[in-house]
Coordinates of C-alpha atoms and ligand atoms in Angstrom, one line a residue:
X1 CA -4.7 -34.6 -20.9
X2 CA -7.9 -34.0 -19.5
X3 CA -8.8 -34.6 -15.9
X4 CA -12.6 -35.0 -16.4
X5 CA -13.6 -35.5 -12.6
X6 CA -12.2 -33.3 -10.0
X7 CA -13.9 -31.4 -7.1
X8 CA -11.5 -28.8 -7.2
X9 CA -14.2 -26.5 -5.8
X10 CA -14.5 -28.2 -2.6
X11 CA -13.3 -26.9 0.6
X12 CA -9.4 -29.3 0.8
X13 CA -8.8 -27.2 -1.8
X14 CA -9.3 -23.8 -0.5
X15 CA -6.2 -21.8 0.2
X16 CA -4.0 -23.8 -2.3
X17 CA -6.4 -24.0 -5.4
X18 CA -3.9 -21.4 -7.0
X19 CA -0.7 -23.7 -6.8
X20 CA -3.2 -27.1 -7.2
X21 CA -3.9 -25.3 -10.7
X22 CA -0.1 -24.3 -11.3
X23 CA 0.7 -28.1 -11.0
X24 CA -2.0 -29.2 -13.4
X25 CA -0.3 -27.1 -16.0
X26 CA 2.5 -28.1 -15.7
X27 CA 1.5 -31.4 -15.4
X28 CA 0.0 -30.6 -19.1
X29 CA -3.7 -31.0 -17.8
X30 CA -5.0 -28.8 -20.7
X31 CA -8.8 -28.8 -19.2
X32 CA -10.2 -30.1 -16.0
X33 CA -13.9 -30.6 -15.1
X34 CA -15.7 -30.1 -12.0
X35 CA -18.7 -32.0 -11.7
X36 CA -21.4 -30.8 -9.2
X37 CA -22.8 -31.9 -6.1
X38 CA -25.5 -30.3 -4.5
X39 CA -27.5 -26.4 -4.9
X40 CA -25.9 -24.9 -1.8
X41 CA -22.3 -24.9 -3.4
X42 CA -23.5 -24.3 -6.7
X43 CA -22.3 -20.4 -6.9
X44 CA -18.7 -21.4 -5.5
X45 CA -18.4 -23.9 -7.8
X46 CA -19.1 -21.6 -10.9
X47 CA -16.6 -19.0 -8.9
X48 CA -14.1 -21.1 -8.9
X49 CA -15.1 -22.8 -12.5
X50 CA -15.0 -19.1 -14.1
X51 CA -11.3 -18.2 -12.6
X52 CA -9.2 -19.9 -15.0
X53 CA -10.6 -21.2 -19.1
X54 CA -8.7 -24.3 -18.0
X55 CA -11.6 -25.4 -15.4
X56 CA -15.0 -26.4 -17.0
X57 CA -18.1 -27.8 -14.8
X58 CA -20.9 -30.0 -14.8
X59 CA -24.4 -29.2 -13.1
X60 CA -26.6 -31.3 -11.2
X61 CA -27.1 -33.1 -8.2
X62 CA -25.1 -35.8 -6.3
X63 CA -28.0 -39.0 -5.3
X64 CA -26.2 -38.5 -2.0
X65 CA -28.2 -35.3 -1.6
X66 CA -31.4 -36.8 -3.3
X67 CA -33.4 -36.8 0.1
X68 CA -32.7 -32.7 0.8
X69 CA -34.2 -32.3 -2.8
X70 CA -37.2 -30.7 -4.3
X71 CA -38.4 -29.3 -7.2
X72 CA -37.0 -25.9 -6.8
X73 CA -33.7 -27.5 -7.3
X74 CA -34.2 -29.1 -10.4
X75 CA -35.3 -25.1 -11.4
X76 CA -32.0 -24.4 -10.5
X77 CA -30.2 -26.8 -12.6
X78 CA -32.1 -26.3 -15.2
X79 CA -31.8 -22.2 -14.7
X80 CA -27.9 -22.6 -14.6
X81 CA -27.8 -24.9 -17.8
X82 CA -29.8 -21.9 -19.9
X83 CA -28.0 -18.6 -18.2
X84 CA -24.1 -20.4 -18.0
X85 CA -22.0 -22.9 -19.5
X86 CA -21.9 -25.8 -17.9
X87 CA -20.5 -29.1 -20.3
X88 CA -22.8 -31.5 -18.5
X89 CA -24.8 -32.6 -16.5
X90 CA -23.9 -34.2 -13.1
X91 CA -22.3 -35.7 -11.3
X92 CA -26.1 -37.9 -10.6
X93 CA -27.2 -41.1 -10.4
X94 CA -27.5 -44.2 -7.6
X95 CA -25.6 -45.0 -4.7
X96 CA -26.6 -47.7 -2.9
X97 CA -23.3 -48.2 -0.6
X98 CA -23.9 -45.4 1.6
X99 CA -27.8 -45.2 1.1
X100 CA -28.2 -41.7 2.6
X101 CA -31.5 -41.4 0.3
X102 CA -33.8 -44.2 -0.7
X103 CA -33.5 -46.1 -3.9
X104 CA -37.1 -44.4 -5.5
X105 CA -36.1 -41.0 -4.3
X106 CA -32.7 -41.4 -6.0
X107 CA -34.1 -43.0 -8.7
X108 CA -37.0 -39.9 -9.5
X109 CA -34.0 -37.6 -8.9
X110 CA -32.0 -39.7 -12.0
X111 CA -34.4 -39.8 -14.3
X112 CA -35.3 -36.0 -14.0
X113 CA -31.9 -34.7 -14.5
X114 CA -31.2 -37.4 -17.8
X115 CA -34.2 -35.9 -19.3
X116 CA -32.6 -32.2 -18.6
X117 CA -29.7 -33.6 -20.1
X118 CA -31.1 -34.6 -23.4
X119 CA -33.3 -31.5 -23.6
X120 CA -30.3 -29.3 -23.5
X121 CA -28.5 -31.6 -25.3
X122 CA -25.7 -31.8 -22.5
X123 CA -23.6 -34.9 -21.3
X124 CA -24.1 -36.9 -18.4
X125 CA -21.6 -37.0 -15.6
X126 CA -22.7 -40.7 -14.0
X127 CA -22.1 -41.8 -10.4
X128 CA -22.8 -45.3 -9.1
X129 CA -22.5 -47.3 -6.3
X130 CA -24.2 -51.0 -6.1
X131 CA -26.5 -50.3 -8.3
X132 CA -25.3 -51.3 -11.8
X133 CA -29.0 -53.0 -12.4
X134 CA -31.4 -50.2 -11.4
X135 CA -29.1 -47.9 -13.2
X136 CA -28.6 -49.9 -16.5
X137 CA -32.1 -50.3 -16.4
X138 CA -32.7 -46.2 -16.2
X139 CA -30.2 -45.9 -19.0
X140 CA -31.8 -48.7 -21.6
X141 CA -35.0 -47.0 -20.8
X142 CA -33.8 -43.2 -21.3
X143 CA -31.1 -44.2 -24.2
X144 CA -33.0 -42.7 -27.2
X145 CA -30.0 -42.1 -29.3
X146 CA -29.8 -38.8 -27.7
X147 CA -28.3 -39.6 -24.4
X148 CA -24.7 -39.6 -23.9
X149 CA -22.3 -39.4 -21.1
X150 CA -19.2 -41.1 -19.1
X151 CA -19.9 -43.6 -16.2
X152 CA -17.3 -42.0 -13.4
X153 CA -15.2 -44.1 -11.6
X154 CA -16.1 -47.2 -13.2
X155 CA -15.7 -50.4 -11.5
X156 CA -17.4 -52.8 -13.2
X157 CA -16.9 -55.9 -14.2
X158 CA -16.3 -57.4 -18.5
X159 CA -20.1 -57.9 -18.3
X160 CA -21.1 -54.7 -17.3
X161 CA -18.2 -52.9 -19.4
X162 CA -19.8 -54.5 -22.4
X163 CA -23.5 -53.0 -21.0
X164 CA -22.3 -49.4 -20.7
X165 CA -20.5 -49.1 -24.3
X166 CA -23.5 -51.0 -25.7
X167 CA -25.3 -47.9 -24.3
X168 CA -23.1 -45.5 -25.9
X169 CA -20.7 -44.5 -22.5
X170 CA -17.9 -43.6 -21.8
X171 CA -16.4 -44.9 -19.0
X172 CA -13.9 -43.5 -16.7
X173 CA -11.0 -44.8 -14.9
X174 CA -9.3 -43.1 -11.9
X175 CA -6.7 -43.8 -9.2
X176 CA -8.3 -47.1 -7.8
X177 CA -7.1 -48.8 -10.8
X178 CA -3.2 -48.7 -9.6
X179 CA -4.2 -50.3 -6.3
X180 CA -2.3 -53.3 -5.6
X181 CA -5.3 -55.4 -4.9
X182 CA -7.6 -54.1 -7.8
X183 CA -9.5 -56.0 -10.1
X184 CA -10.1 -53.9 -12.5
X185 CA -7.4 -55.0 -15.0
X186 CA -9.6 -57.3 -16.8
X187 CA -11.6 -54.5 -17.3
X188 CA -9.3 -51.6 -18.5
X189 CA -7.6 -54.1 -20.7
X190 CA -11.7 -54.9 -22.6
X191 CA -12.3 -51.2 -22.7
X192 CA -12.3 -50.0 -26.1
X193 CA -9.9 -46.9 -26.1
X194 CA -12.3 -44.8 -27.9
X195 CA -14.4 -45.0 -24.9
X196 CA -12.2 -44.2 -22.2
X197 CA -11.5 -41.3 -20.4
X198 CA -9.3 -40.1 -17.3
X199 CA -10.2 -38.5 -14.0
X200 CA -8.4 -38.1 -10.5
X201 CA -11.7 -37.6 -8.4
X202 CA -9.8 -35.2 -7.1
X203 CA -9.6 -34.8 -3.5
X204 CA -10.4 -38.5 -3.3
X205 CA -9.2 -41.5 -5.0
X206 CA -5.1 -40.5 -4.7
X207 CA -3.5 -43.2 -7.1
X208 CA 0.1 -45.3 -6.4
X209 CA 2.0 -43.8 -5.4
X210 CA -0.1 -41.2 -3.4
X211 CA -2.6 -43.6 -1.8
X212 CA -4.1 -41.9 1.1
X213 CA -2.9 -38.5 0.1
X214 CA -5.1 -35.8 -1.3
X215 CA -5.5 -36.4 -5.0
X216 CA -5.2 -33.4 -7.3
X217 CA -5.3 -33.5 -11.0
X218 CA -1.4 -33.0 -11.5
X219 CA -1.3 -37.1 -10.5
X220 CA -3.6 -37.7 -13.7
X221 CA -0.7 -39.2 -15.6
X222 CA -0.3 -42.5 -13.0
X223 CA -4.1 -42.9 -14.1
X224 CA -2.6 -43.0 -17.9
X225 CA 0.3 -45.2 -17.2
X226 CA -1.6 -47.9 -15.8
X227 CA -3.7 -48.1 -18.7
X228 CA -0.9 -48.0 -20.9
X229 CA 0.3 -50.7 -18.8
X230 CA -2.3 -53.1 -18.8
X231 CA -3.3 -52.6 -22.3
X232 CA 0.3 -53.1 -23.6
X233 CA 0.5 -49.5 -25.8
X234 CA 2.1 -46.4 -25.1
X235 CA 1.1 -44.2 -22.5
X236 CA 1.1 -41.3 -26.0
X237 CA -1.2 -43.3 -27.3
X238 CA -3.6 -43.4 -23.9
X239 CA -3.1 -39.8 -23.9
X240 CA -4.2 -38.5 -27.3
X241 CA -7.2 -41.0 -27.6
X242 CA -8.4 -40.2 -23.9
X243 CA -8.2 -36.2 -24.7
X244 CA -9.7 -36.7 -28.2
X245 CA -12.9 -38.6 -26.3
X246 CA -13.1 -36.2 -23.7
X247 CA -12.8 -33.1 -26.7
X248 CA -15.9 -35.2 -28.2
X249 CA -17.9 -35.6 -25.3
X250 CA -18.2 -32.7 -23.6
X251 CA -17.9 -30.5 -26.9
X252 CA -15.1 -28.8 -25.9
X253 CA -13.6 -27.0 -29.1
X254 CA -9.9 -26.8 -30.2
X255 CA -8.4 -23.3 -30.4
X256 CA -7.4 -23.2 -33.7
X257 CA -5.1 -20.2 -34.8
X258 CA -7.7 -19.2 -37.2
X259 CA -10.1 -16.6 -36.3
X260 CA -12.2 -17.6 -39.4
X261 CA -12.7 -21.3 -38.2
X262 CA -13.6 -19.8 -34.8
X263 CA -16.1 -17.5 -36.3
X264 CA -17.2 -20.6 -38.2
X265 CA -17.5 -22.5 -35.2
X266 CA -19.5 -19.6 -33.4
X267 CA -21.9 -19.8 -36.6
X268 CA -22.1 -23.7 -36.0
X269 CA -23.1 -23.4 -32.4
X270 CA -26.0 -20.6 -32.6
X271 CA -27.3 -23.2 -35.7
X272 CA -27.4 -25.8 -33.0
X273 CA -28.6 -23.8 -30.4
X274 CA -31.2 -21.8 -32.1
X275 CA -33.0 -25.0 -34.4
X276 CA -33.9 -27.9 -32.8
X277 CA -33.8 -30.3 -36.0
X278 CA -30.5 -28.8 -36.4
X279 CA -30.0 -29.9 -32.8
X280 CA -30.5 -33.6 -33.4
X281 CA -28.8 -34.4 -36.3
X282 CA -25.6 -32.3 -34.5
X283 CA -25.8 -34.6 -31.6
X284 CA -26.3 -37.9 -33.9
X285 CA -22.6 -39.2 -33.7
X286 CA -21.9 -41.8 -35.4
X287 CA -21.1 -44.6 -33.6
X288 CA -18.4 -46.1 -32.6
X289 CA -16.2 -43.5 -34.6
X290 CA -13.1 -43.7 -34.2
X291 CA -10.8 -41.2 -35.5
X292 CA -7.6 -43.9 -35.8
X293 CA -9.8 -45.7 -38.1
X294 CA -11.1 -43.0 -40.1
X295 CA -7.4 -42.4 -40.7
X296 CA -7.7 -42.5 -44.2
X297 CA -9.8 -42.1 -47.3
X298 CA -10.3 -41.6 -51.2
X299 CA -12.5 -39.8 -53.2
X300 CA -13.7 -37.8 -56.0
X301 CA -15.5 -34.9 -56.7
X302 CA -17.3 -33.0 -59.3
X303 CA -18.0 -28.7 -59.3
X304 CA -17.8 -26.0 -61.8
X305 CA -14.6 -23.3 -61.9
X306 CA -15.3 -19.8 -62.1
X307 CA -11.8 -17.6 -63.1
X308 CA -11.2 -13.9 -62.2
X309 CA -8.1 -12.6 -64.0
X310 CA -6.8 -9.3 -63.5
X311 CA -4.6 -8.9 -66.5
X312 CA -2.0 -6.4 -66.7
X313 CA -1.3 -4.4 -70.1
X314 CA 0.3 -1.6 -71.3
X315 CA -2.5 -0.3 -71.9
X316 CA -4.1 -0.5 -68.4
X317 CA -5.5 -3.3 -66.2
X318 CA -8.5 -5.9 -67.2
X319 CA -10.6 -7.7 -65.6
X320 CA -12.0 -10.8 -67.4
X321 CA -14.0 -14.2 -66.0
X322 CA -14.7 -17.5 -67.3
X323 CA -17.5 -18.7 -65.5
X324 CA -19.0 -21.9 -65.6
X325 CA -16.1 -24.4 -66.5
X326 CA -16.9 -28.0 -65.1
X327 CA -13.6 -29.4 -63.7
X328 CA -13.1 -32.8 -61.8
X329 CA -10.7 -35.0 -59.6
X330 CA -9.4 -37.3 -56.7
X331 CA -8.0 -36.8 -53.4
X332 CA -6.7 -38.9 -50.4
X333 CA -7.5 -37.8 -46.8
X334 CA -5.5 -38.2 -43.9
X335 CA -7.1 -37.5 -40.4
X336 CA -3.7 -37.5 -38.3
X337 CA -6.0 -36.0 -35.8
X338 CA -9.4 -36.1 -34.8
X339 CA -10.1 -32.4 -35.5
X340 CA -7.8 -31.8 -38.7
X341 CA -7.5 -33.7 -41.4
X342 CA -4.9 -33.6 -44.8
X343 CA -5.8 -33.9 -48.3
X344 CA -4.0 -34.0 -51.0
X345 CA -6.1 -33.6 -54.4
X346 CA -6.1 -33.2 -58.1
X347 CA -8.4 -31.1 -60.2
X348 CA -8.8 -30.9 -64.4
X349 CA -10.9 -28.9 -66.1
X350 CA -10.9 -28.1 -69.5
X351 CA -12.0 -24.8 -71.2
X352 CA -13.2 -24.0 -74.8
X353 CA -14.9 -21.0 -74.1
X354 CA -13.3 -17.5 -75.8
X355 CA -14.2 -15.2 -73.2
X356 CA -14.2 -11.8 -74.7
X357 CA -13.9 -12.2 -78.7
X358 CA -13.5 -8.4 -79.3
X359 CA -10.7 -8.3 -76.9
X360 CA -9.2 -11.6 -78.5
X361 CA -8.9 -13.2 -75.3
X362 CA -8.8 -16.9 -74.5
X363 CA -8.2 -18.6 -71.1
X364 CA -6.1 -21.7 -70.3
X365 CA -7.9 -25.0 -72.3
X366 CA -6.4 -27.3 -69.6
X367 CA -6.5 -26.3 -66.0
X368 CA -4.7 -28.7 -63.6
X369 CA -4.0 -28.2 -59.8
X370 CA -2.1 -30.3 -57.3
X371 CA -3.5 -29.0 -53.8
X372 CA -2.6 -29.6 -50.4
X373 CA -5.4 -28.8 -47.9
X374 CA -5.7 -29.1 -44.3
X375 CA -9.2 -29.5 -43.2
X376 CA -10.2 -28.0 -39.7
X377 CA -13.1 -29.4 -38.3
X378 CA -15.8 -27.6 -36.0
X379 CA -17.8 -30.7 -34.6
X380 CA -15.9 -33.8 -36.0
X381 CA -17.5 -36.9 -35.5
X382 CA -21.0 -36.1 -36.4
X383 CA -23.4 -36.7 -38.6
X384 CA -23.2 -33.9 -40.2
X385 CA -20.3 -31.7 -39.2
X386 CA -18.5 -28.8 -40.6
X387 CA -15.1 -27.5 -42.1
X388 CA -12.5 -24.8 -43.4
X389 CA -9.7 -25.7 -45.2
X390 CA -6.6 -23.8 -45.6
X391 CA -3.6 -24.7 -47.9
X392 CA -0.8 -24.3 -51.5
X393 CA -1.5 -25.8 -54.5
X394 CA 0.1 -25.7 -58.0
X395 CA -0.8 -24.7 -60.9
X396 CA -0.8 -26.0 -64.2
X397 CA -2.1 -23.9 -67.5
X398 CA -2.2 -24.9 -70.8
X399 CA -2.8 -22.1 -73.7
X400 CA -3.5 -22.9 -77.1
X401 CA -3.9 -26.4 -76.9
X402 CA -4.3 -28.1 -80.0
X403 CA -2.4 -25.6 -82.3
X404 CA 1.2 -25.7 -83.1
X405 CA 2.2 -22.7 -80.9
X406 CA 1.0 -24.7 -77.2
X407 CA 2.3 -22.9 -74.4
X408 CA 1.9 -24.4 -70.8
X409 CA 2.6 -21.9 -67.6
X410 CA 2.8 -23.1 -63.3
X411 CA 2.1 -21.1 -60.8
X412 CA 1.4 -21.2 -57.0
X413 CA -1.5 -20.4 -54.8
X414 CA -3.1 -20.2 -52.0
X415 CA -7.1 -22.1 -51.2
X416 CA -9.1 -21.7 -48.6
X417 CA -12.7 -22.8 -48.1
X418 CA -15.7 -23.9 -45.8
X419 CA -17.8 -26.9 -46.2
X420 CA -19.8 -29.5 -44.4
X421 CA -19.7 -33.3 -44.3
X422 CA -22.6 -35.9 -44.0
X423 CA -21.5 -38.7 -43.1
X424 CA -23.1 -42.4 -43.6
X425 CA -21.7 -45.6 -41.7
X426 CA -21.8 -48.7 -43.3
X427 CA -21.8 -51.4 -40.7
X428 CA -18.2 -53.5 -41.3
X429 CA -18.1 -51.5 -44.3
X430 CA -17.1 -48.0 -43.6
X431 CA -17.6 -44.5 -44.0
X432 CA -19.2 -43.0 -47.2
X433 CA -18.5 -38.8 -46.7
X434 CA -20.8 -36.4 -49.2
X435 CA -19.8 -33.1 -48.6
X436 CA -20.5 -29.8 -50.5
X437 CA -17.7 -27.5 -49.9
X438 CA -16.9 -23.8 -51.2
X439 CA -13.1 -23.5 -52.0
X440 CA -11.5 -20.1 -52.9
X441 CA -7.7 -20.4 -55.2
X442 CA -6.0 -16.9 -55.2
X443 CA -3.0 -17.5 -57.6
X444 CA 0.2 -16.0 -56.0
X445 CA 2.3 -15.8 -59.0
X446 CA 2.1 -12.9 -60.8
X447 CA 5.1 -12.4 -62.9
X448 CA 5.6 -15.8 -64.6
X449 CA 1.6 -15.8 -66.0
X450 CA 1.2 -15.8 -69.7
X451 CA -1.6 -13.5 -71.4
X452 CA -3.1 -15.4 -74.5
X453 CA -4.2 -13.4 -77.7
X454 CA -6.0 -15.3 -79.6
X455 CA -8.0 -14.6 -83.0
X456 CA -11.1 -16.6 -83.2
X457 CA -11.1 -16.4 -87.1
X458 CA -8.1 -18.5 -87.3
X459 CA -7.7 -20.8 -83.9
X460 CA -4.0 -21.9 -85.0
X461 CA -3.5 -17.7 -85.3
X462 CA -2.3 -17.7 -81.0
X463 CA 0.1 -15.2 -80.1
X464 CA 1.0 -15.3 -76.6
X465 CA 2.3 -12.0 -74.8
X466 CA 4.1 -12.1 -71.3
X467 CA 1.8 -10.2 -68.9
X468 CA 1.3 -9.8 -65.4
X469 CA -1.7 -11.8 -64.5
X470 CA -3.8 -12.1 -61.0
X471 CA -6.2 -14.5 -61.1
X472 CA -8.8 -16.0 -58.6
X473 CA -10.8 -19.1 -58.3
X474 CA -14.1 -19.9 -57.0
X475 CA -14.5 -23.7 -56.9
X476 CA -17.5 -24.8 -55.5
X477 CA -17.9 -28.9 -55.4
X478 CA -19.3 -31.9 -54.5
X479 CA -17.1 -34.4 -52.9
X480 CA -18.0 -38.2 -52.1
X481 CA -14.8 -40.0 -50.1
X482 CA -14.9 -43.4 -49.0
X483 CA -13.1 -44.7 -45.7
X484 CA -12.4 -48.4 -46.0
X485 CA -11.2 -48.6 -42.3
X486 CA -13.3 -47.0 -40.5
X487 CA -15.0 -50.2 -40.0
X488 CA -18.1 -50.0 -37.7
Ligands
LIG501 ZN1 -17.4 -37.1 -8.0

């Protein structure tokens, strides 16, 4: 779970921070986010951000504190978003309850921090209070396809549900939705669930059955069961799909256990940082994605087979290639997760080509491979996102095909790759994938491989010798996959 609105850094929590943080984890809060509220706490709250990789934070300023604010401070928040790590920015927007600033100066304040927001390509953390119009009206206005962000606390009604997710929010529900006398269950139960997050508003906000206590993030879960609740599905299901949105949102990576992917990742992120086109079609989600409904697709793909063989003779060890063989197949994907995906694929290619005729030599003439992949995915979700894949696959070779002494040999190896996706919605259609991917086989089995000597005077003359054989795959292909249910 993710507890993406706390004030952790505020001053309830000081002197017990250290065991409010123990009870998050064990509470399995696996990130929480502290959004800003004014400059003059700024430096605690990145303190307090930077002492554990559990805590992330947002930048920018509260419309409470509109009135103290001038353009120095928007310097700062600008400053902070290009020397740290904030994952948004926020929390800002209108309140119109308390009205400590007026309507315009809140309004300018708005406005200049959404623009930050897009520049930087951050999202925005969204407070409001009595002022669903002015700030719908900001957001239509501002919402160039580049804006994204999570309307905190939200407590409005179908109508203006239906507004916000038009606009491409999230919306997030915390404690006041267990209240007794809330009337918010009409709206949890219309929220789409790919648009929903969780947050305590931590110190505020306690839900059932804390009311009136101090909140903390450890309570996050009563949040989760009332959703579950309302909406009739299990409080797993509330969990993964509220996590996977708030993964999405605020771009916060999975640690995979692959250095490689990580390294990918890193590569991924100075691409978007460093080129601005890059930038935009990064942050161009498609929308309404959601990863249950991409669960599962078909698809086909073309790309050309170069072989590396060590082979092993008595006389010594030779290295041979085959380059240029064009091989083809299917596969099925399964996304059991937004960031990971398994595919299950076969690939034929067929090979006439006698590699070295002074050395006799001939390569397999039918080429098959069962793999299993799993597909990591750096920046699922977007346009155009990226991949590794890891996983086995089997082997099937043919030898001498055609001639009366056919042999046929299996062995087992090991693929791994990098590739990227683009992705095209088809409204009520689906998903149509292209991807170009780079796939390496190294064939485990060495023992069981057959050398084939061949003389290309005679091609029913095939005298096949047991040898130790390494070989090695380069696959590089074009894939185009289809997902039926990822209806838009
Ligand atoms: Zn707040």
């Amino acid at each position: 779970m993710i507890d993406t609105h706390a004030h952790i850094d505020v001053k309830d929590f000081d002197g017990i921070r250290d065991e409010i943080l123990a009870r998050a984890e064990e509470a399995n809060i696996e990130k929480i986010i502290i959004p800003a509220i004014e400059p003059k706490t700024f430096d605690n709250l990145i303190n307090v951000a930077s002492s554990s990789d559990r805590l992330c934070y947002g930048i920018g300023i509260h419309p409470h504190n509109s009135n103290e604010i001038n353009g120095e401070a928007i310097k700062l928040v600008e400053k902070i978003i290009n020397e740290q790590n904030p994952v948004a920015v926020g929390e800002i927007g209108l309140d119109y309850y308390y009205d400590f600033s007026p309507p315009d100066v809140q309004k300018r304040l708005f406005r200049q921090q959404i623009k930050l927001a897009k520049k930087y390509n951050l999202p925005v953390i969204v407070h409001n209070r009595d002022a669903f119009d002015d700030l719908f009206s900001i957001l239509e206005d501002e919402q160039d396809g580049s804006l994204s962000g999570v309307l905190h606390c939200f407590s409005g009604n179908a109508e203006q549900l239906e507004k916000a997710v038009d606009l491409g929010f999230n919306v997030s529900f915390t404690g006041n939705i267990t209240f007794k006398k809330t009337n918010l269950a009409e709206t949890v139960s219309e929220a789409p669930l790919n648009r929903i997050l969780l947050e305590t508003d931590s110190p505020w906000m306690a839900p059932v059955p804390h009311r009136g206590k101090k909140n903390e993030p450890a309570y996050l879960k009563f949040i989760a069961e009332k959703i579950a609740e309302i909406k009739k599905i299990s409080i797993d299901e509330v969990i993964t799909m509220t996590t996977q949105n708030a993964k999405k949102l605020f771009k916060i990576l999975v640690v995979t256990l692959f250095i490689f992917f990580n390294t990918f990742a890193l590569i991924a992120q100075t691409a978007k940082t460093d080129e601005d086109e890059f930038k935009d079609i990064f942050s161009d989600e498609v929308e309404s994605y959601n990863p249950y409904e991409k669960s599962l697709g078909f698809g086909g793909f073309l790309g050309t087979n170069t072989i590396v063989q060590s082979i092993e003779e008595t006389r010594g060890i030779r290295d041979v290639s085959y380059e240029g063989i064009i091989f083809y197949g299917g596969m099925v994907n399964f996304f059991p997760w937004e960031f990971v995906s398994i595919q299950l694929g076969y690939v034929y290619s067929k090979n006439k080509k006698i590699v070295e005729k002074s050395k006799n030599l001939l390569g397999p003439n039918i080429h098959q491979v069962i793999e299993l992949g799993t597909q990591w995915y750096v920046n699922p979700n977007s346009r155009l996102n990226f991949f590794g894949t890891l996983g086995p696959s089997i082997i099937f070779n043919k030898f001498g095909e055609g001639t009366d002494k056919e042999r046929e040999n299996s062995s087992f190896a090991i693929n791994t790759g990098i590739g990227f996706n683009l992705n095209i919605p088809f409204t009520g259609v689906g998903l149509l994938t292209v991807s170009a991917e780079w796939r390496l086989s190294f064939d485990m089995t060495v023992s069981n491989t057959f050398g084939v000597i061949f003389n290309p005077n005679d091609p029913n003359d095939v005298k096949f010798v047991e040898q130790r054989v390494t070989s090695f795959f380069s696959l590089p292909r074009i894939v185009l996959a289809f997902y039926p249910f990822n209806r838009q």
